[in-house]
Amino acid sequence: MKNNRPILLVEDDKIDAMTVMRALKDLKITNTLVHVYNGLEALDHLKNLNYEKPCIILLDLNMPKMNGIELLKVLKNDALLKKLPVVVLTTSNAEKDKTESFNLSVAGYMLKPVDYKQFVDVIKDINFYWTISEIPD
Amino acid sequence: MFQSFDFKHMLPTFSDKEKEDVKLYYAFSKEYEKEIQEKSLKEFENHPIFGPLIKNIPLEVREASNKESDELLRAAIFENSWERYIKHLMMQGVQYAHMGLDFKAWYEVVGMVRRYYIPIMKRLYDRESDRISAVGNGMNVLLDYVMCVIGESFIHERNRKIEQQNKRLEGMIKELESFAYIISHDLKTPLRGIASLSDWLTEDYKDKLDDTGKEYLDLLKNRVLRLESLIDGVLIYSRAGRVDTETEKIDLNILVKDVIEMAAFPSHVHIQINNSLPTIQVAKYPIMQVFSNLIGNAVKHNDKEEIEINIACVEQADDWLFYVKDNGPGIEDQFHEKVFQIFQTLKTKDEMNSTGIGLSVVKKIIDNVGGKIWIESKTGKGCTFFFTLKKASK
C-alpha cells in the first residue's frame, strides 16, 4: 500500500476475513487490518475520530443489517468519507451489483475466488495497484 | 367490467331494409319459439358443450335469463336502444372466454338455429319467396351481429387473461433468475470457507499429516472445486434461458474459427469445416457457446490418437441444418436424450472432469431460438450432433 494507514475490511463471513488476513500475512503486507462485520459497524468505526482513517476499504456486498451498497450510498454522501477508495470484494457476479457499485464510484470490483491461491493473487493485485496509485490524505 | 369499454363502435349498422327484416324475423321467431325450443331441446341436451350447461343451470334461472335477454333484444330492435343489449351480449362473451372453449364451438349455435328455423320458414311461407328471403335475411343479419359482439368480447377477455398470465410468468422468470444468483452466492461463501480451511490444513500441518490424511484433504479440495463448477453451471444454465439478447448478422465461418482458436487445441486435434457456413441473424454469444460446447465435447470425450472433427451446414427449406461429427467412442442409443439433461454425464465425474452442464446449455439455447438438436451415433463409430437454426429466427 502507498502508505501505512490501516486497511478496513467490511466482511460478515469469518473465514473470508481470515482468508484476507492470511493473504496479507503471506504477502508480507504490513498495514494493520481492521475487521468489522457489516455496514453499520463500518460507519461507527469511520465516524469515530479516535481511529485513524483507512487507506482503502475492502467491502463485501451481501451483509446483514447494512449491506455494501447501502454503506456505499452513505459514504458517497458524506463530505469527509467520500474520498476513501472502496474496493468491492464479493462473490456476486451479478451485473446489477457491478453497475450499482460503479455508479457509487467504487475504485474496483473483485470477485472472491474459491481457491485460496487465487484469492491471494487478488489481494496481491489490489496491493500492487494501491502501491502505485496515489491515495488522498 | 365494461364501464370503461366504448361500446359505441359496436352499435349495429343495419340498413333500413335490414332493420325491417330483423323486425319480421323477430316476430316470426317469437311465434315459433316454443315449438322450436321443444324440438331442439333434445339436441341441446346431448350437445357436448350446451348439454352440461343446460344440466348445470336450473330451469328457472335459464328462463329468467332468456326472458331478460329477450326483453333487451326487443328494446334494441323496436326502440333502437342497443346499449344494454350489447352489454348483455358482451357479458356472455366474457363468460364463454372463462369457460375456456373455442369460439368456434359457440358459433355452432348459429347453425343450430338456422337448421330449426329454415324448414318452418319454408313450410309457412310456401309461395311467398319475398317473405322467406326477408325473414331469412333478418335472421342472418341479427345472428351475425350478435355473434360478432359476443366474439369481440370473447377475444378481448381471452387476451386479457393471456396478458395476465404472461405478466405472472415474467415475474416468475425474474424471480427464478434472482433465485439462481442468490443460491450461487449463498452456496459459494461457505464453500470458499471449506476450500480455504482445507488448504491451510494441508499447508500448516504438512509435517503432522501422513499420506492418507493428505490424500483425504486433496479429495476434499477436489470435491469443493467440483461443487464450485456445478454452482457456476447452474448460473450459466439459467442465463442461457434469456431470450432478450440482441441479434446481429454473424458470419459463422469467422465465428467458428474464433471458437476453435480460442480453445487452443493440441496438434493431434484436426477440425475441418466441410463447406462454407452461412451468415445468419443470431445472438452472438449463445451461438458461440453452442459451437464451443459441441466442439469441446467432441475433443474432450475422444479416445483416438488423432482426433477428427467435421463441421458442416446444409441449407433446407426453412432452416439451416448444422452438424458436428467426431471419430470418438460414440454414444449408445439409450443415452441420446439423457445427455441433454442438466448434470447428466456418461462417465464417472472423476474420470472426466465434466459437470454435465455443457450439452444442457446447448439444448436450451437451441430450444430458445426454435431449433432442434439430436444425436446420430453408433457405439465405437463416432458421434454426430445435428442441430437446426430457423432462417427467419428473430
PDB file of C-alpha atoms in Angstrom, chain B residues 146-388:
ATOM      1  CA  VAL B 146     -74.958 -10.992 -32.141  1.00  0.00           C
ATOM      2  CA  MET B 147     -72.104 -13.409 -32.729  1.00  0.00           C
ATOM      3  CA  CYS B 148     -69.790 -10.535 -33.694  1.00  0.00           C
ATOM      4  CA  VAL B 149     -70.429  -8.746 -30.412  1.00  0.00           C
ATOM      5  CA  ILE B 150     -70.047 -11.905 -28.352  1.00  0.00           C
ATOM      6  CA  GLY B 151     -66.955 -12.807 -30.367  1.00  0.00           C
ATOM      7  CA  GLU B 152     -65.323  -9.441 -29.807  1.00  0.00           C
ATOM      8  CA  SER B 153     -65.777  -9.515 -26.048  1.00  0.00           C
ATOM      9  CA  PHE B 154     -64.774 -13.182 -26.020  1.00  0.00           C
ATOM     10  CA  ILE B 155     -61.458 -12.350 -27.699  1.00  0.00           C
ATOM     11  CA  HIS B 156     -60.996  -9.208 -25.608  1.00  0.00           C
ATOM     12  CA  GLU B 157     -61.444 -11.176 -22.415  1.00  0.00           C
ATOM     13  CA  ARG B 158     -59.276 -14.052 -23.528  1.00  0.00           C
ATOM     14  CA  ASN B 159     -56.447 -11.673 -24.471  1.00  0.00           C
ATOM     15  CA  ARG B 160     -56.791 -10.020 -21.083  1.00  0.00           C
ATOM     16  CA  LYS B 161     -56.400 -13.425 -19.440  1.00  0.00           C
ATOM     17  CA  ILE B 162     -53.360 -14.243 -21.570  1.00  0.00           C
ATOM     18  CA  GLU B 163     -51.773 -10.900 -20.706  1.00  0.00           C
ATOM     19  CA  GLN B 164     -52.312 -11.590 -17.028  1.00  0.00           C
ATOM     20  CA  GLN B 165     -50.697 -14.987 -17.369  1.00  0.00           C
ATOM     21  CA  ASN B 166     -47.781 -13.500 -19.287  1.00  0.00           C
ATOM     22  CA  LYS B 167     -47.191 -10.972 -16.523  1.00  0.00           C
ATOM     23  CA  ARG B 168     -47.246 -13.708 -13.939  1.00  0.00           C
ATOM     24  CA  LEU B 169     -44.811 -15.767 -15.990  1.00  0.00           C
ATOM     25  CA  GLU B 170     -42.466 -12.815 -16.465  1.00  0.00           C
ATOM     26  CA  GLY B 171     -42.479 -12.308 -12.719  1.00  0.00           C
ATOM     27  CA  MET B 172     -41.707 -15.966 -12.156  1.00  0.00           C
ATOM     28  CA  ILE B 173     -38.829 -15.920 -14.634  1.00  0.00           C
ATOM     29  CA  LYS B 174     -37.308 -12.883 -12.937  1.00  0.00           C
ATOM     30  CA  GLU B 175     -37.717 -14.495  -9.564  1.00  0.00           C
ATOM     31  CA  LEU B 176     -36.071 -17.672 -10.787  1.00  0.00           C
ATOM     32  CA  GLU B 177     -33.189 -15.711 -12.204  1.00  0.00           C
ATOM     33  CA  SER B 178     -32.535 -13.845  -8.993  1.00  0.00           C
ATOM     34  CA  PHE B 179     -33.021 -17.117  -7.172  1.00  0.00           C
ATOM     35  CA  ALA B 180     -30.153 -18.613  -9.174  1.00  0.00           C
ATOM     36  CA  TYR B 181     -27.930 -15.664  -8.257  1.00  0.00           C
ATOM     37  CA  ILE B 182     -28.819 -15.823  -4.584  1.00  0.00           C
ATOM     38  CA  ILE B 183     -28.221 -19.559  -4.493  1.00  0.00           C
ATOM     39  CA  SER B 184     -24.875 -19.247  -6.205  1.00  0.00           C
ATOM     40  CA  HIS B 185     -23.815 -16.501  -3.834  1.00  0.00           C
ATOM     41  CA  ASP B 186     -25.016 -18.110  -0.644  1.00  0.00           C
ATOM     42  CA  LEU B 187     -23.646 -21.525  -1.541  1.00  0.00           C
ATOM     43  CA  LYS B 188     -20.281 -20.192  -2.577  1.00  0.00           C
ATOM     44  CA  THR B 189     -19.438 -18.382   0.640  1.00  0.00           C
ATOM     45  CA  PRO B 190     -19.366 -21.477   2.867  1.00  0.00           C
ATOM     46  CA  LEU B 191     -17.771 -23.414   0.032  1.00  0.00           C
ATOM     47  CA  ARG B 192     -14.902 -20.942  -0.101  1.00  0.00           C
ATOM     48  CA  GLY B 193     -14.539 -21.360   3.644  1.00  0.00           C
ATOM     49  CA  ILE B 194     -14.168 -25.119   3.274  1.00  0.00           C
ATOM     50  CA  ALA B 195     -11.662 -24.686   0.439  1.00  0.00           C
ATOM     51  CA  SER B 196      -9.537 -22.227   2.438  1.00  0.00           C
ATOM     52  CA  LEU B 197      -9.563 -24.342   5.587  1.00  0.00           C
ATOM     53  CA  SER B 198      -8.531 -27.490   3.696  1.00  0.00           C
ATOM     54  CA  ASP B 199      -5.721 -25.519   2.032  1.00  0.00           C
ATOM     55  CA  TRP B 200      -4.496 -24.226   5.377  1.00  0.00           C
ATOM     56  CA  LEU B 201      -4.682 -27.670   6.955  1.00  0.00           C
ATOM     57  CA  THR B 202      -2.542 -29.042   4.146  1.00  0.00           C
ATOM     58  CA  GLU B 203      -0.098 -26.181   4.431  1.00  0.00           C
ATOM     59  CA  ASP B 204       0.128 -25.576   8.198  1.00  0.00           C
ATOM     60  CA  TYR B 205       0.019 -29.237   9.275  1.00  0.00           C
ATOM     61  CA  LYS B 206       2.029 -30.806   6.487  1.00  0.00           C
ATOM     62  CA  ASP B 207       4.545 -32.228   8.992  1.00  0.00           C
ATOM     63  CA  LYS B 208       1.840 -33.773  11.127  1.00  0.00           C
ATOM     64  CA  LEU B 209      -0.307 -35.274   8.347  1.00  0.00           C
ATOM     65  CA  ASP B 210       0.518 -38.712   6.969  1.00  0.00           C
ATOM     66  CA  ASP B 211      -0.056 -39.578   3.287  1.00  0.00           C
ATOM     67  CA  THR B 212      -3.628 -40.784   3.838  1.00  0.00           C
ATOM     68  CA  GLY B 213      -4.510 -37.565   5.611  1.00  0.00           C
ATOM     69  CA  LYS B 214      -3.039 -35.543   2.749  1.00  0.00           C
ATOM     70  CA  GLU B 215      -4.953 -37.639   0.213  1.00  0.00           C
ATOM     71  CA  TYR B 216      -8.214 -37.061   2.079  1.00  0.00           C
ATOM     72  CA  LEU B 217      -7.613 -33.333   2.055  1.00  0.00           C
ATOM     73  CA  ASP B 218      -6.807 -33.426  -1.660  1.00  0.00           C
ATOM     74  CA  LEU B 219     -10.049 -35.289  -2.337  1.00  0.00           C
ATOM     75  CA  LEU B 220     -11.915 -32.789  -0.190  1.00  0.00           C
ATOM     76  CA  LYS B 221     -10.432 -29.900  -2.145  1.00  0.00           C
ATOM     77  CA  ASN B 222     -11.235 -31.612  -5.419  1.00  0.00           C
ATOM     78  CA  ARG B 223     -14.898 -32.009  -4.423  1.00  0.00           C
ATOM     79  CA  VAL B 224     -15.044 -28.387  -3.377  1.00  0.00           C
ATOM     80  CA  LEU B 225     -13.816 -27.280  -6.791  1.00  0.00           C
ATOM     81  CA  ARG B 226     -16.334 -29.547  -8.484  1.00  0.00           C
ATOM     82  CA  LEU B 227     -19.156 -28.129  -6.412  1.00  0.00           C
ATOM     83  CA  GLU B 228     -17.978 -24.692  -7.441  1.00  0.00           C
ATOM     84  CA  SER B 229     -18.195 -25.559 -11.123  1.00  0.00           C
ATOM     85  CA  LEU B 230     -21.641 -27.048 -10.571  1.00  0.00           C
ATOM     86  CA  ILE B 231     -22.814 -23.819  -8.968  1.00  0.00           C
ATOM     87  CA  ASP B 232     -21.327 -21.844 -11.859  1.00  0.00           C
ATOM     88  CA  GLY B 233     -23.066 -24.268 -14.207  1.00  0.00           C
ATOM     89  CA  VAL B 234     -26.456 -23.567 -12.637  1.00  0.00           C
ATOM     90  CA  LEU B 235     -25.859 -19.875 -13.251  1.00  0.00           C
ATOM     91  CA  ILE B 236     -24.756 -20.413 -16.851  1.00  0.00           C
ATOM     92  CA  TYR B 237     -27.754 -22.661 -17.450  1.00  0.00           C
ATOM     93  CA  SER B 238     -30.212 -20.154 -16.000  1.00  0.00           C
ATOM     94  CA  ARG B 239     -28.665 -17.348 -18.036  1.00  0.00           C
ATOM     95  CA  ALA B 240     -28.780 -19.398 -21.243  1.00  0.00           C
ATOM     96  CA  GLY B 241     -32.549 -19.156 -20.977  1.00  0.00           C
ATOM     97  CA  ARG B 242     -32.642 -15.444 -21.594  1.00  0.00           C
ATOM     98  CA  VAL B 243     -34.306 -14.520 -24.837  1.00  0.00           C
ATOM     99  CA  ASP B 244     -33.739 -10.769 -24.691  1.00  0.00           C
ATOM    100  CA  THR B 245     -30.227 -10.955 -26.119  1.00  0.00           C
ATOM    101  CA  GLU B 246     -29.909  -8.756 -29.204  1.00  0.00           C
ATOM    102  CA  THR B 247     -29.253 -10.447 -32.519  1.00  0.00           C
ATOM    103  CA  GLU B 248     -26.801  -9.382 -35.210  1.00  0.00           C
ATOM    104  CA  LYS B 249     -25.621 -10.613 -38.605  1.00  0.00           C
ATOM    105  CA  ILE B 250     -22.957 -13.222 -37.906  1.00  0.00           C
ATOM    106  CA  ASP B 251     -20.649 -14.873 -40.407  1.00  0.00           C
ATOM    107  CA  LEU B 252     -20.434 -18.345 -38.917  1.00  0.00           C
ATOM    108  CA  ASN B 253     -17.186 -19.095 -40.793  1.00  0.00           C
ATOM    109  CA  ILE B 254     -15.469 -16.415 -38.732  1.00  0.00           C
ATOM    110  CA  LEU B 255     -17.308 -17.278 -35.524  1.00  0.00           C
ATOM    111  CA  VAL B 256     -16.452 -20.982 -35.672  1.00  0.00           C
ATOM    112  CA  LYS B 257     -12.806 -20.206 -36.492  1.00  0.00           C
ATOM    113  CA  ASP B 258     -12.683 -17.876 -33.484  1.00  0.00           C
ATOM    114  CA  VAL B 259     -14.157 -20.565 -31.269  1.00  0.00           C
ATOM    115  CA  ILE B 260     -11.546 -23.084 -32.429  1.00  0.00           C
ATOM    116  CA  GLU B 261      -8.683 -20.628 -31.994  1.00  0.00           C
ATOM    117  CA  MET B 262      -9.793 -19.644 -28.522  1.00  0.00           C
ATOM    118  CA  ALA B 263      -9.911 -23.280 -27.435  1.00  0.00           C
ATOM    119  CA  ALA B 264      -6.248 -23.715 -28.480  1.00  0.00           C
ATOM    120  CA  PHE B 265      -6.470 -27.475 -29.017  1.00  0.00           C
ATOM    121  CA  PRO B 266      -3.299 -29.599 -29.138  1.00  0.00           C
ATOM    122  CA  SER B 267      -1.896 -30.592 -32.529  1.00  0.00           C
ATOM    123  CA  HIS B 268      -3.496 -34.039 -32.699  1.00  0.00           C
ATOM    124  CA  VAL B 269      -6.914 -32.374 -32.960  1.00  0.00           C
ATOM    125  CA  HIS B 270      -7.936 -31.837 -36.593  1.00  0.00           C
ATOM    126  CA  ILE B 271     -11.027 -29.769 -37.152  1.00  0.00           C
ATOM    127  CA  GLN B 272     -12.355 -29.349 -40.647  1.00  0.00           C
ATOM    128  CA  ILE B 273     -15.163 -27.146 -41.858  1.00  0.00           C
ATOM    129  CA  ASN B 274     -16.542 -29.097 -44.819  1.00  0.00           C
ATOM    130  CA  ASN B 275     -18.299 -26.329 -46.681  1.00  0.00           C
ATOM    131  CA  SER B 276     -18.797 -22.639 -46.356  1.00  0.00           C
ATOM    132  CA  LEU B 277     -21.042 -21.774 -43.393  1.00  0.00           C
ATOM    133  CA  PRO B 278     -23.840 -19.229 -43.801  1.00  0.00           C
ATOM    134  CA  THR B 279     -24.140 -15.720 -42.414  1.00  0.00           C
ATOM    135  CA  ILE B 280     -27.189 -15.589 -40.190  1.00  0.00           C
ATOM    136  CA  GLN B 281     -29.055 -13.221 -37.880  1.00  0.00           C
ATOM    137  CA  VAL B 282     -28.479 -14.550 -34.337  1.00  0.00           C
ATOM    138  CA  ALA B 283     -27.378 -13.545 -30.866  1.00  0.00           C
ATOM    139  CA  LYS B 284     -23.616 -13.900 -30.943  1.00  0.00           C
ATOM    140  CA  TYR B 285     -22.700 -15.157 -27.501  1.00  0.00           C
ATOM    141  CA  PRO B 286     -25.228 -18.041 -27.298  1.00  0.00           C
ATOM    142  CA  ILE B 287     -24.315 -19.360 -30.743  1.00  0.00           C
ATOM    143  CA  MET B 288     -20.622 -19.234 -29.815  1.00  0.00           C
ATOM    144  CA  GLN B 289     -21.457 -21.247 -26.734  1.00  0.00           C
ATOM    145  CA  VAL B 290     -23.254 -23.843 -28.872  1.00  0.00           C
ATOM    146  CA  PHE B 291     -20.257 -24.408 -31.155  1.00  0.00           C
ATOM    147  CA  SER B 292     -17.746 -24.145 -28.354  1.00  0.00           C
ATOM    148  CA  ASN B 293     -19.536 -26.728 -26.202  1.00  0.00           C
ATOM    149  CA  LEU B 294     -20.144 -29.156 -29.084  1.00  0.00           C
ATOM    150  CA  ILE B 295     -16.577 -28.971 -30.375  1.00  0.00           C
ATOM    151  CA  GLY B 296     -15.172 -29.017 -26.846  1.00  0.00           C
ATOM    152  CA  ASN B 297     -17.181 -32.145 -26.027  1.00  0.00           C
ATOM    153  CA  ALA B 298     -16.100 -33.886 -29.238  1.00  0.00           C
ATOM    154  CA  VAL B 299     -12.462 -33.326 -28.244  1.00  0.00           C
ATOM    155  CA  LYS B 300     -12.800 -33.985 -24.541  1.00  0.00           C
ATOM    156  CA  HIS B 301     -14.517 -37.360 -24.818  1.00  0.00           C
ATOM    157  CA  ASN B 302     -12.486 -38.572 -27.805  1.00  0.00           C
ATOM    158  CA  ASP B 303     -10.429 -41.738 -27.305  1.00  0.00           C
ATOM    159  CA  LYS B 304      -8.448 -41.764 -30.589  1.00  0.00           C
ATOM    160  CA  GLU B 305      -4.860 -40.725 -31.079  1.00  0.00           C
ATOM    161  CA  GLU B 306      -5.785 -38.474 -33.962  1.00  0.00           C
ATOM    162  CA  ILE B 307      -8.980 -36.601 -33.290  1.00  0.00           C
ATOM    163  CA  GLU B 308     -11.045 -35.791 -36.385  1.00  0.00           C
ATOM    164  CA  ILE B 309     -13.905 -33.339 -36.202  1.00  0.00           C
ATOM    165  CA  ASN B 310     -16.033 -32.268 -39.148  1.00  0.00           C
ATOM    166  CA  ILE B 311     -18.362 -29.313 -39.144  1.00  0.00           C
ATOM    167  CA  ALA B 312     -20.801 -28.590 -41.956  1.00  0.00           C
ATOM    168  CA  CYS B 313     -24.055 -26.922 -42.804  1.00  0.00           C
ATOM    169  CA  VAL B 314     -26.838 -27.913 -45.199  1.00  0.00           C
ATOM    170  CA  GLU B 315     -29.409 -25.430 -46.390  1.00  0.00           C
ATOM    171  CA  GLN B 316     -33.003 -26.634 -46.013  1.00  0.00           C
ATOM    172  CA  ALA B 317     -36.331 -25.029 -46.916  1.00  0.00           C
ATOM    173  CA  ASP B 318     -36.969 -23.154 -43.655  1.00  0.00           C
ATOM    174  CA  ASP B 319     -33.796 -23.688 -41.693  1.00  0.00           C
ATOM    175  CA  TRP B 320     -30.093 -24.367 -41.674  1.00  0.00           C
ATOM    176  CA  LEU B 321     -29.028 -27.850 -40.633  1.00  0.00           C
ATOM    177  CA  PHE B 322     -25.630 -27.973 -38.941  1.00  0.00           C
ATOM    178  CA  TYR B 323     -23.652 -30.910 -37.773  1.00  0.00           C
ATOM    179  CA  VAL B 324     -20.560 -31.520 -35.678  1.00  0.00           C
ATOM    180  CA  LYS B 325     -19.178 -35.008 -36.320  1.00  0.00           C
ATOM    181  CA  ASP B 326     -16.380 -36.712 -34.393  1.00  0.00           C
ATOM    182  CA  ASN B 327     -14.485 -40.015 -34.526  1.00  0.00           C
ATOM    183  CA  GLY B 328     -14.796 -40.605 -30.785  1.00  0.00           C
ATOM    184  CA  PRO B 329     -16.263 -43.526 -28.841  1.00  0.00           C
ATOM    185  CA  GLY B 330     -19.869 -42.720 -29.799  1.00  0.00           C
ATOM    186  CA  ILE B 331     -22.934 -42.634 -27.600  1.00  0.00           C
ATOM    187  CA  GLU B 332     -25.316 -45.550 -27.125  1.00  0.00           C
ATOM    188  CA  ASP B 333     -28.898 -45.071 -28.356  1.00  0.00           C
ATOM    189  CA  GLN B 334     -30.384 -45.206 -24.868  1.00  0.00           C
ATOM    190  CA  PHE B 335     -28.439 -42.100 -23.825  1.00  0.00           C
ATOM    191  CA  HIS B 336     -29.272 -39.913 -26.824  1.00  0.00           C
ATOM    192  CA  GLU B 337     -31.871 -37.962 -24.854  1.00  0.00           C
ATOM    193  CA  LYS B 338     -30.242 -38.174 -21.478  1.00  0.00           C
ATOM    194  CA  VAL B 339     -27.023 -36.383 -22.390  1.00  0.00           C
ATOM    195  CA  PHE B 340     -29.022 -33.181 -22.903  1.00  0.00           C
ATOM    196  CA  GLN B 341     -30.317 -33.141 -19.337  1.00  0.00           C
ATOM    197  CA  ILE B 342     -28.582 -30.940 -16.817  1.00  0.00           C
ATOM    198  CA  PHE B 343     -25.943 -32.646 -14.604  1.00  0.00           C
ATOM    199  CA  GLN B 344     -26.027 -35.863 -16.653  1.00  0.00           C
ATOM    200  CA  THR B 345     -22.673 -37.372 -17.568  1.00  0.00           C
ATOM    201  CA  LEU B 346     -21.948 -40.786 -19.027  1.00  0.00           C
ATOM    202  CA  LYS B 347     -18.666 -41.375 -17.221  1.00  0.00           C
ATOM    203  CA  THR B 348     -17.899 -41.025 -13.549  1.00  0.00           C
ATOM    204  CA  LYS B 349     -17.063 -37.487 -12.709  1.00  0.00           C
ATOM    205  CA  ASP B 350     -13.556 -38.352 -11.569  1.00  0.00           C
ATOM    206  CA  GLU B 351     -12.702 -39.987 -14.891  1.00  0.00           C
ATOM    207  CA  MET B 352     -13.806 -36.999 -16.888  1.00  0.00           C
ATOM    208  CA  ASN B 353     -13.694 -33.611 -15.347  1.00  0.00           C
ATOM    209  CA  SER B 354     -17.213 -32.762 -16.510  1.00  0.00           C
ATOM    210  CA  THR B 355     -20.196 -31.293 -14.768  1.00  0.00           C
ATOM    211  CA  GLY B 356     -22.969 -32.242 -17.176  1.00  0.00           C
ATOM    212  CA  ILE B 357     -23.809 -28.631 -17.914  1.00  0.00           C
ATOM    213  CA  GLY B 358     -22.446 -28.137 -21.448  1.00  0.00           C
ATOM    214  CA  LEU B 359     -24.984 -30.037 -23.546  1.00  0.00           C
ATOM    215  CA  SER B 360     -27.927 -28.932 -21.416  1.00  0.00           C
ATOM    216  CA  VAL B 361     -26.914 -25.333 -22.117  1.00  0.00           C
ATOM    217  CA  VAL B 362     -26.601 -26.093 -25.850  1.00  0.00           C
ATOM    218  CA  LYS B 363     -30.054 -27.636 -25.915  1.00  0.00           C
ATOM    219  CA  LYS B 364     -31.580 -24.742 -24.015  1.00  0.00           C
ATOM    220  CA  ILE B 365     -30.090 -22.210 -26.419  1.00  0.00           C
ATOM    221  CA  ILE B 366     -31.260 -24.137 -29.498  1.00  0.00           C
ATOM    222  CA  ASP B 367     -34.734 -24.644 -27.988  1.00  0.00           C
ATOM    223  CA  ASN B 368     -34.993 -20.947 -27.294  1.00  0.00           C
ATOM    224  CA  VAL B 369     -34.499 -19.963 -30.915  1.00  0.00           C
ATOM    225  CA  GLY B 370     -36.972 -22.602 -32.053  1.00  0.00           C
ATOM    226  CA  GLY B 371     -34.373 -25.041 -33.390  1.00  0.00           C
ATOM    227  CA  LYS B 372     -33.925 -28.759 -32.838  1.00  0.00           C
ATOM    228  CA  ILE B 373     -30.949 -30.795 -31.711  1.00  0.00           C
ATOM    229  CA  TRP B 374     -30.354 -34.527 -31.868  1.00  0.00           C
ATOM    230  CA  ILE B 375     -27.652 -37.167 -31.991  1.00  0.00           C
ATOM    231  CA  GLU B 376     -26.831 -39.855 -34.519  1.00  0.00           C
ATOM    232  CA  SER B 377     -24.273 -42.312 -33.256  1.00  0.00           C
ATOM    233  CA  LYS B 378     -23.267 -45.944 -33.041  1.00  0.00           C
ATOM    234  CA  THR B 379     -21.043 -47.144 -30.236  1.00  0.00           C
ATOM    235  CA  GLY B 380     -17.457 -47.191 -31.369  1.00  0.00           C
ATOM    236  CA  LYS B 381     -18.178 -45.333 -34.593  1.00  0.00           C
ATOM    237  CA  GLY B 382     -18.119 -41.715 -33.593  1.00  0.00           C
ATOM    238  CA  CYS B 383     -20.954 -39.375 -32.976  1.00  0.00           C
ATOM    239  CA  THR B 384     -22.712 -36.629 -34.913  1.00  0.00           C
ATOM    240  CA  PHE B 385     -24.608 -33.816 -33.269  1.00  0.00           C
ATOM    241  CA  PHE B 386     -27.188 -32.246 -35.576  1.00  0.00           C
ATOM    242  CA  PHE B 387     -28.967 -29.002 -34.898  1.00  0.00           C
ATOM    243  CA  THR B 388     -31.169 -26.647 -36.864  1.00  0.00           C
TER     244      THR B 388
END
